[in-house]
JSON list of C-alpha atoms in Angstrom, two decimals:
[
{"chain": "A", "resi": 325, "resn": "UNK", "atom": "CA", "xyz": [5.60, -15.85, 8.11]},
{"chain": "A", "resi": 326, "resn": "UNK", "atom": "CA", "xyz": [5.60, -12.82, 5.83]},
{"chain": "A", "resi": 327, "resn": "UNK", "atom": "CA", "xyz": [5.89, -12.74, 1.89]},
{"chain": "A", "resi": 328, "resn": "UNK", "atom": "CA", "xyz": [6.68, -9.47, 0.23]},
{"chain": "A", "resi": 329, "resn": "UNK", "atom": "CA", "xyz": [6.38, -8.93, -3.58]},
{"chain": "A", "resi": 330, "resn": "UNK", "atom": "CA", "xyz": [7.73, -5.73, -5.11]},
{"chain": "A", "resi": 331, "resn": "UNK", "atom": "CA", "xyz": [6.59, -4.34, -8.43]},
{"chain": "A", "resi": 332, "resn": "UNK", "atom": "CA", "xyz": [6.77, -1.02, -10.44]},
{"chain": "A", "resi": 333, "resn": "UNK", "atom": "CA", "xyz": [10.30, -0.64, -11.14]},
{"chain": "A", "resi": 334, "resn": "UNK", "atom": "CA", "xyz": [11.63, 0.22, -14.67]},
{"chain": "A", "resi": 335, "resn": "UNK", "atom": "CA", "xyz": [13.68, 2.75, -16.74]},
{"chain": "A", "resi": 336, "resn": "UNK", "atom": "CA", "xyz": [13.03, 6.60, -16.60]},
{"chain": "A", "resi": 337, "resn": "UNK", "atom": "CA", "xyz": [15.00, 9.72, -17.41]},
{"chain": "A", "resi": 338, "resn": "UNK", "atom": "CA", "xyz": [16.40, 12.09, -14.77]},
{"chain": "A", "resi": 339, "resn": "UNK", "atom": "CA", "xyz": [13.78, 14.21, -13.15]},
{"chain": "A", "resi": 340, "resn": "UNK", "atom": "CA", "xyz": [10.92, 11.87, -13.88]},
{"chain": "A", "resi": 341, "resn": "UNK", "atom": "CA", "xyz": [8.90, 9.61, -11.48]},
{"chain": "A", "resi": 342, "resn": "UNK", "atom": "CA", "xyz": [8.01, 6.01, -10.63]},
{"chain": "A", "resi": 343, "resn": "UNK", "atom": "CA", "xyz": [5.72, 4.23, -8.15]},
{"chain": "A", "resi": 344, "resn": "UNK", "atom": "CA", "xyz": [6.77, 1.18, -6.55]},
{"chain": "A", "resi": 345, "resn": "UNK", "atom": "CA", "xyz": [4.40, -1.33, -4.74]},
{"chain": "A", "resi": 346, "resn": "UNK", "atom": "CA", "xyz": [4.91, -4.09, -2.16]},
{"chain": "A", "resi": 347, "resn": "UNK", "atom": "CA", "xyz": [2.23, -6.58, -1.60]},
{"chain": "A", "resi": 348, "resn": "UNK", "atom": "CA", "xyz": [2.26, -8.28, 1.61]},
{"chain": "A", "resi": 349, "resn": "UNK", "atom": "CA", "xyz": [0.82, -11.57, 2.71]},
{"chain": "A", "resi": 350, "resn": "UNK", "atom": "CA", "xyz": [1.04, -14.36, 5.29]},
{"chain": "A", "resi": 351, "resn": "UNK", "atom": "CA", "xyz": [0.73, -12.31, 8.42]},
{"chain": "A", "resi": 352, "resn": "UNK", "atom": "CA", "xyz": [-1.26, -9.27, 9.63]},
{"chain": "A", "resi": 353, "resn": "UNK", "atom": "CA", "xyz": [-0.02, -6.35, 7.86]},
{"chain": "A", "resi": 354, "resn": "UNK", "atom": "CA", "xyz": [-0.61, -3.93, 10.49]},
{"chain": "A", "resi": 355, "resn": "UNK", "atom": "CA", "xyz": [1.73, -5.87, 12.79]},
{"chain": "A", "resi": 356, "resn": "UNK", "atom": "CA", "xyz": [4.93, -4.55, 11.32]},
{"chain": "A", "resi": 357, "resn": "UNK", "atom": "CA", "xyz": [6.51, -1.25, 10.29]},
{"chain": "A", "resi": 358, "resn": "UNK", "atom": "CA", "xyz": [7.32, -1.38, 6.59]},
{"chain": "A", "resi": 359, "resn": "UNK", "atom": "CA", "xyz": [10.05, 0.27, 4.53]},
{"chain": "A", "resi": 360, "resn": "UNK", "atom": "CA", "xyz": [12.46, 0.24, 1.77]},
{"chain": "A", "resi": 361, "resn": "UNK", "atom": "CA", "xyz": [15.99, -0.52, 0.98]},
{"chain": "A", "resi": 362, "resn": "UNK", "atom": "CA", "xyz": [18.26, -0.02, -2.11]},
{"chain": "A", "resi": 363, "resn": "UNK", "atom": "CA", "xyz": [21.33, -1.51, -3.41]},
{"chain": "A", "resi": 364, "resn": "UNK", "atom": "CA", "xyz": [23.40, -0.14, -6.26]},
{"chain": "A", "resi": 365, "resn": "UNK", "atom": "CA", "xyz": [26.19, -2.09, -8.15]},
{"chain": "A", "resi": 366, "resn": "UNK", "atom": "CA", "xyz": [29.07, -2.32, -6.05]},
{"chain": "A", "resi": 367, "resn": "UNK", "atom": "CA", "xyz": [27.50, -0.32, -3.01]},
{"chain": "A", "resi": 368, "resn": "UNK", "atom": "CA", "xyz": [26.07, -1.63, 0.18]},
{"chain": "A", "resi": 369, "resn": "UNK", "atom": "CA", "xyz": [22.45, -2.11, 0.71]},
{"chain": "A", "resi": 370, "resn": "UNK", "atom": "CA", "xyz": [21.18, 1.17, 2.39]},
{"chain": "A", "resi": 371, "resn": "UNK", "atom": "CA", "xyz": [18.03, 2.19, 4.13]},
{"chain": "A", "resi": 372, "resn": "UNK", "atom": "CA", "xyz": [15.98, 4.90, 2.63]},
{"chain": "A", "resi": 373, "resn": "UNK", "atom": "CA", "xyz": [12.59, 5.14, 4.20]},
{"chain": "A", "resi": 374, "resn": "UNK", "atom": "CA", "xyz": [10.34, 3.36, 7.05]},
{"chain": "A", "resi": 375, "resn": "UNK", "atom": "CA", "xyz": [6.69, 3.91, 7.91]},
{"chain": "A", "resi": 376, "resn": "UNK", "atom": "CA", "xyz": [5.30, 2.91, 11.37]},
{"chain": "A", "resi": 377, "resn": "UNK", "atom": "CA", "xyz": [2.34, 0.39, 11.89]},
{"chain": "A", "resi": 378, "resn": "UNK", "atom": "CA", "xyz": [-0.26, 3.10, 11.99]},
{"chain": "A", "resi": 379, "resn": "UNK", "atom": "CA", "xyz": [1.25, 5.14, 9.33]},
{"chain": "A", "resi": 380, "resn": "UNK", "atom": "CA", "xyz": [1.38, 8.06, 11.47]},
{"chain": "A", "resi": 381, "resn": "UNK", "atom": "CA", "xyz": [5.08, 8.57, 11.45]},
{"chain": "A", "resi": 382, "resn": "UNK", "atom": "CA", "xyz": [7.90, 8.22, 8.69]},
{"chain": "A", "resi": 383, "resn": "UNK", "atom": "CA", "xyz": [11.59, 8.29, 8.55]},
{"chain": "A", "resi": 384, "resn": "UNK", "atom": "CA", "xyz": [13.48, 9.00, 5.45]},
{"chain": "A", "resi": 385, "resn": "UNK", "atom": "CA", "xyz": [17.28, 8.98, 4.60]},
{"chain": "A", "resi": 386, "resn": "UNK", "atom": "CA", "xyz": [18.61, 12.34, 3.74]},
{"chain": "A", "resi": 387, "resn": "UNK", "atom": "CA", "xyz": [19.46, 11.25, 0.10]},
{"chain": "A", "resi": 388, "resn": "UNK", "atom": "CA", "xyz": [15.84, 10.95, -0.67]},
{"chain": "A", "resi": 389, "resn": "UNK", "atom": "CA", "xyz": [14.01, 13.44, 1.58]},
{"chain": "A", "resi": 390, "resn": "UNK", "atom": "CA", "xyz": [11.54, 15.85, -0.49]},
{"chain": "A", "resi": 391, "resn": "UNK", "atom": "CA", "xyz": [11.61, 13.53, -3.32]},
{"chain": "A", "resi": 392, "resn": "UNK", "atom": "CA", "xyz": [10.14, 10.10, -2.10]},
{"chain": "A", "resi": 393, "resn": "UNK", "atom": "CA", "xyz": [6.99, 9.41, -0.33]},
{"chain": "A", "resi": 394, "resn": "UNK", "atom": "CA", "xyz": [6.15, 6.21, 1.62]},
{"chain": "A", "resi": 395, "resn": "UNK", "atom": "CA", "xyz": [2.63, 5.25, 2.20]},
{"chain": "A", "resi": 396, "resn": "UNK", "atom": "CA", "xyz": [0.59, 2.34, 3.22]},
{"chain": "A", "resi": 397, "resn": "UNK", "atom": "CA", "xyz": [-2.88, 1.01, 2.51]},
{"chain": "A", "resi": 398, "resn": "UNK", "atom": "CA", "xyz": [-3.77, -1.54, 5.24]},
{"chain": "A", "resi": 399, "resn": "UNK", "atom": "CA", "xyz": [-7.03, -3.03, 3.74]},
{"chain": "A", "resi": 400, "resn": "UNK", "atom": "CA", "xyz": [-4.88, -3.86, 0.70]},
{"chain": "A", "resi": 401, "resn": "UNK", "atom": "CA", "xyz": [-2.06, -4.88, 2.74]},
{"chain": "A", "resi": 402, "resn": "UNK", "atom": "CA", "xyz": [0.40, -2.95, 0.41]},
{"chain": "A", "resi": 403, "resn": "UNK", "atom": "CA", "xyz": [2.90, -0.35, 0.71]},
{"chain": "A", "resi": 404, "resn": "UNK", "atom": "CA", "xyz": [3.76, 2.37, -1.85]},
{"chain": "A", "resi": 405, "resn": "UNK", "atom": "CA", "xyz": [7.11, 4.36, -2.58]},
{"chain": "A", "resi": 406, "resn": "UNK", "atom": "CA", "xyz": [6.29, 7.27, -4.87]},
{"chain": "A", "resi": 407, "resn": "UNK", "atom": "CA", "xyz": [9.54, 8.52, -6.14]},
{"chain": "A", "resi": 408, "resn": "UNK", "atom": "CA", "xyz": [10.00, 11.94, -7.93]},
{"chain": "A", "resi": 409, "resn": "UNK", "atom": "CA", "xyz": [12.57, 14.07, -9.31]},
{"chain": "A", "resi": 410, "resn": "UNK", "atom": "CA", "xyz": [14.57, 10.79, -9.91]},
{"chain": "A", "resi": 411, "resn": "UNK", "atom": "CA", "xyz": [18.43, 11.04, -10.09]},
{"chain": "A", "resi": 412, "resn": "UNK", "atom": "CA", "xyz": [20.99, 8.93, -11.72]},
{"chain": "A", "resi": 413, "resn": "UNK", "atom": "CA", "xyz": [22.36, 7.93, -8.49]},
{"chain": "A", "resi": 414, "resn": "UNK", "atom": "CA", "xyz": [18.99, 6.58, -7.55]},
{"chain": "A", "resi": 415, "resn": "UNK", "atom": "CA", "xyz": [19.72, 3.54, -9.81]},
{"chain": "A", "resi": 416, "resn": "UNK", "atom": "CA", "xyz": [19.39, 0.46, -7.66]},
{"chain": "A", "resi": 417, "resn": "UNK", "atom": "CA", "xyz": [17.67, -2.59, -6.83]},
{"chain": "A", "resi": 418, "resn": "UNK", "atom": "CA", "xyz": [14.89, -1.44, -4.36]},
{"chain": "A", "resi": 419, "resn": "UNK", "atom": "CA", "xyz": [13.73, -4.02, -1.74]},
{"chain": "A", "resi": 420, "resn": "UNK", "atom": "CA", "xyz": [10.50, -3.98, 0.35]},
{"chain": "A", "resi": 421, "resn": "UNK", "atom": "CA", "xyz": [11.16, -4.66, 3.98]},
{"chain": "A", "resi": 422, "resn": "UNK", "atom": "CA", "xyz": [9.04, -5.50, 7.03]},
{"chain": "A", "resi": 423, "resn": "UNK", "atom": "CA", "xyz": [9.87, -5.44, 10.70]},
{"chain": "A", "resi": 424, "resn": "UNK", "atom": "CA", "xyz": [8.19, -4.46, 13.91]},
{"chain": "A", "resi": 425, "resn": "UNK", "atom": "CA", "xyz": [10.74, -1.99, 14.74]},
{"chain": "A", "resi": 426, "resn": "UNK", "atom": "CA", "xyz": [12.37, -0.90, 11.42]},
{"chain": "A", "resi": 427, "resn": "UNK", "atom": "CA", "xyz": [11.49, 2.70, 11.77]},
{"chain": "A", "resi": 428, "resn": "UNK", "atom": "CA", "xyz": [13.74, 2.89, 14.96]},
{"chain": "A", "resi": 429, "resn": "UNK", "atom": "CA", "xyz": [16.60, 0.70, 14.02]},
{"chain": "A", "resi": 430, "resn": "UNK", "atom": "CA", "xyz": [17.05, 1.24, 10.43]},
{"chain": "A", "resi": 431, "resn": "UNK", "atom": "CA", "xyz": [18.73, -1.90, 10.28]},
{"chain": "A", "resi": 432, "resn": "UNK", "atom": "CA", "xyz": [18.21, -5.38, 8.21]},
{"chain": "A", "resi": 433, "resn": "UNK", "atom": "CA", "xyz": [14.47, -6.37, 8.81]},
{"chain": "A", "resi": 434, "resn": "UNK", "atom": "CA", "xyz": [13.02, -9.77, 9.71]},
{"chain": "A", "resi": 435, "resn": "UNK", "atom": "CA", "xyz": [11.59, -9.81, 5.98]},
{"chain": "A", "resi": 436, "resn": "UNK", "atom": "CA", "xyz": [12.66, -8.91, 2.54]},
{"chain": "A", "resi": 437, "resn": "UNK", "atom": "CA", "xyz": [11.17, -8.75, -0.78]},
{"chain": "A", "resi": 438, "resn": "UNK", "atom": "CA", "xyz": [13.02, -10.09, -3.99]},
{"chain": "A", "resi": 439, "resn": "UNK", "atom": "CA", "xyz": [13.67, -6.52, -5.25]},
{"chain": "A", "resi": 440, "resn": "UNK", "atom": "CA", "xyz": [12.63, -4.57, -8.28]},
{"chain": "A", "resi": 441, "resn": "UNK", "atom": "CA", "xyz": [15.09, -2.74, -10.61]},
{"chain": "A", "resi": 442, "resn": "UNK", "atom": "CA", "xyz": [15.13, 0.98, -10.98]},
{"chain": "A", "resi": 443, "resn": "UNK", "atom": "CA", "xyz": [17.18, 2.68, -13.61]},
{"chain": "A", "resi": 444, "resn": "UNK", "atom": "CA", "xyz": [17.67, 6.47, -14.16]},
{"chain": "A", "resi": 445, "resn": "UNK", "atom": "CA", "xyz": [19.12, 7.70, -17.28]},
{"chain": "A", "resi": 446, "resn": "UNK", "atom": "CA", "xyz": [20.73, 11.07, -17.52]}
]
């Protein structure tokens, strides 16, 4: 059993930055690959990034490469998403995800957070 709680969303201007956090509890944090998905109004939920159990490898969707950075802090059981150079098309609800093989499958994980809203104005 794993519980994930996201925070850090908000409203920013295009070109600005936000840092999302995801706090995990219930199981050993290091047992899972972690990642983030997002869902914009009228769109399907899409994979944006994953990080391996050790943090040694990452996998980014093309839409966010060079702008977003994922990291994890194992002692704090927390994963972060640093978002820079934000664009209006980044507007979505962002969901934290945990799954042993998320970095390979890029598919719906075993565990989701409740989501945090990110809105980017032009």
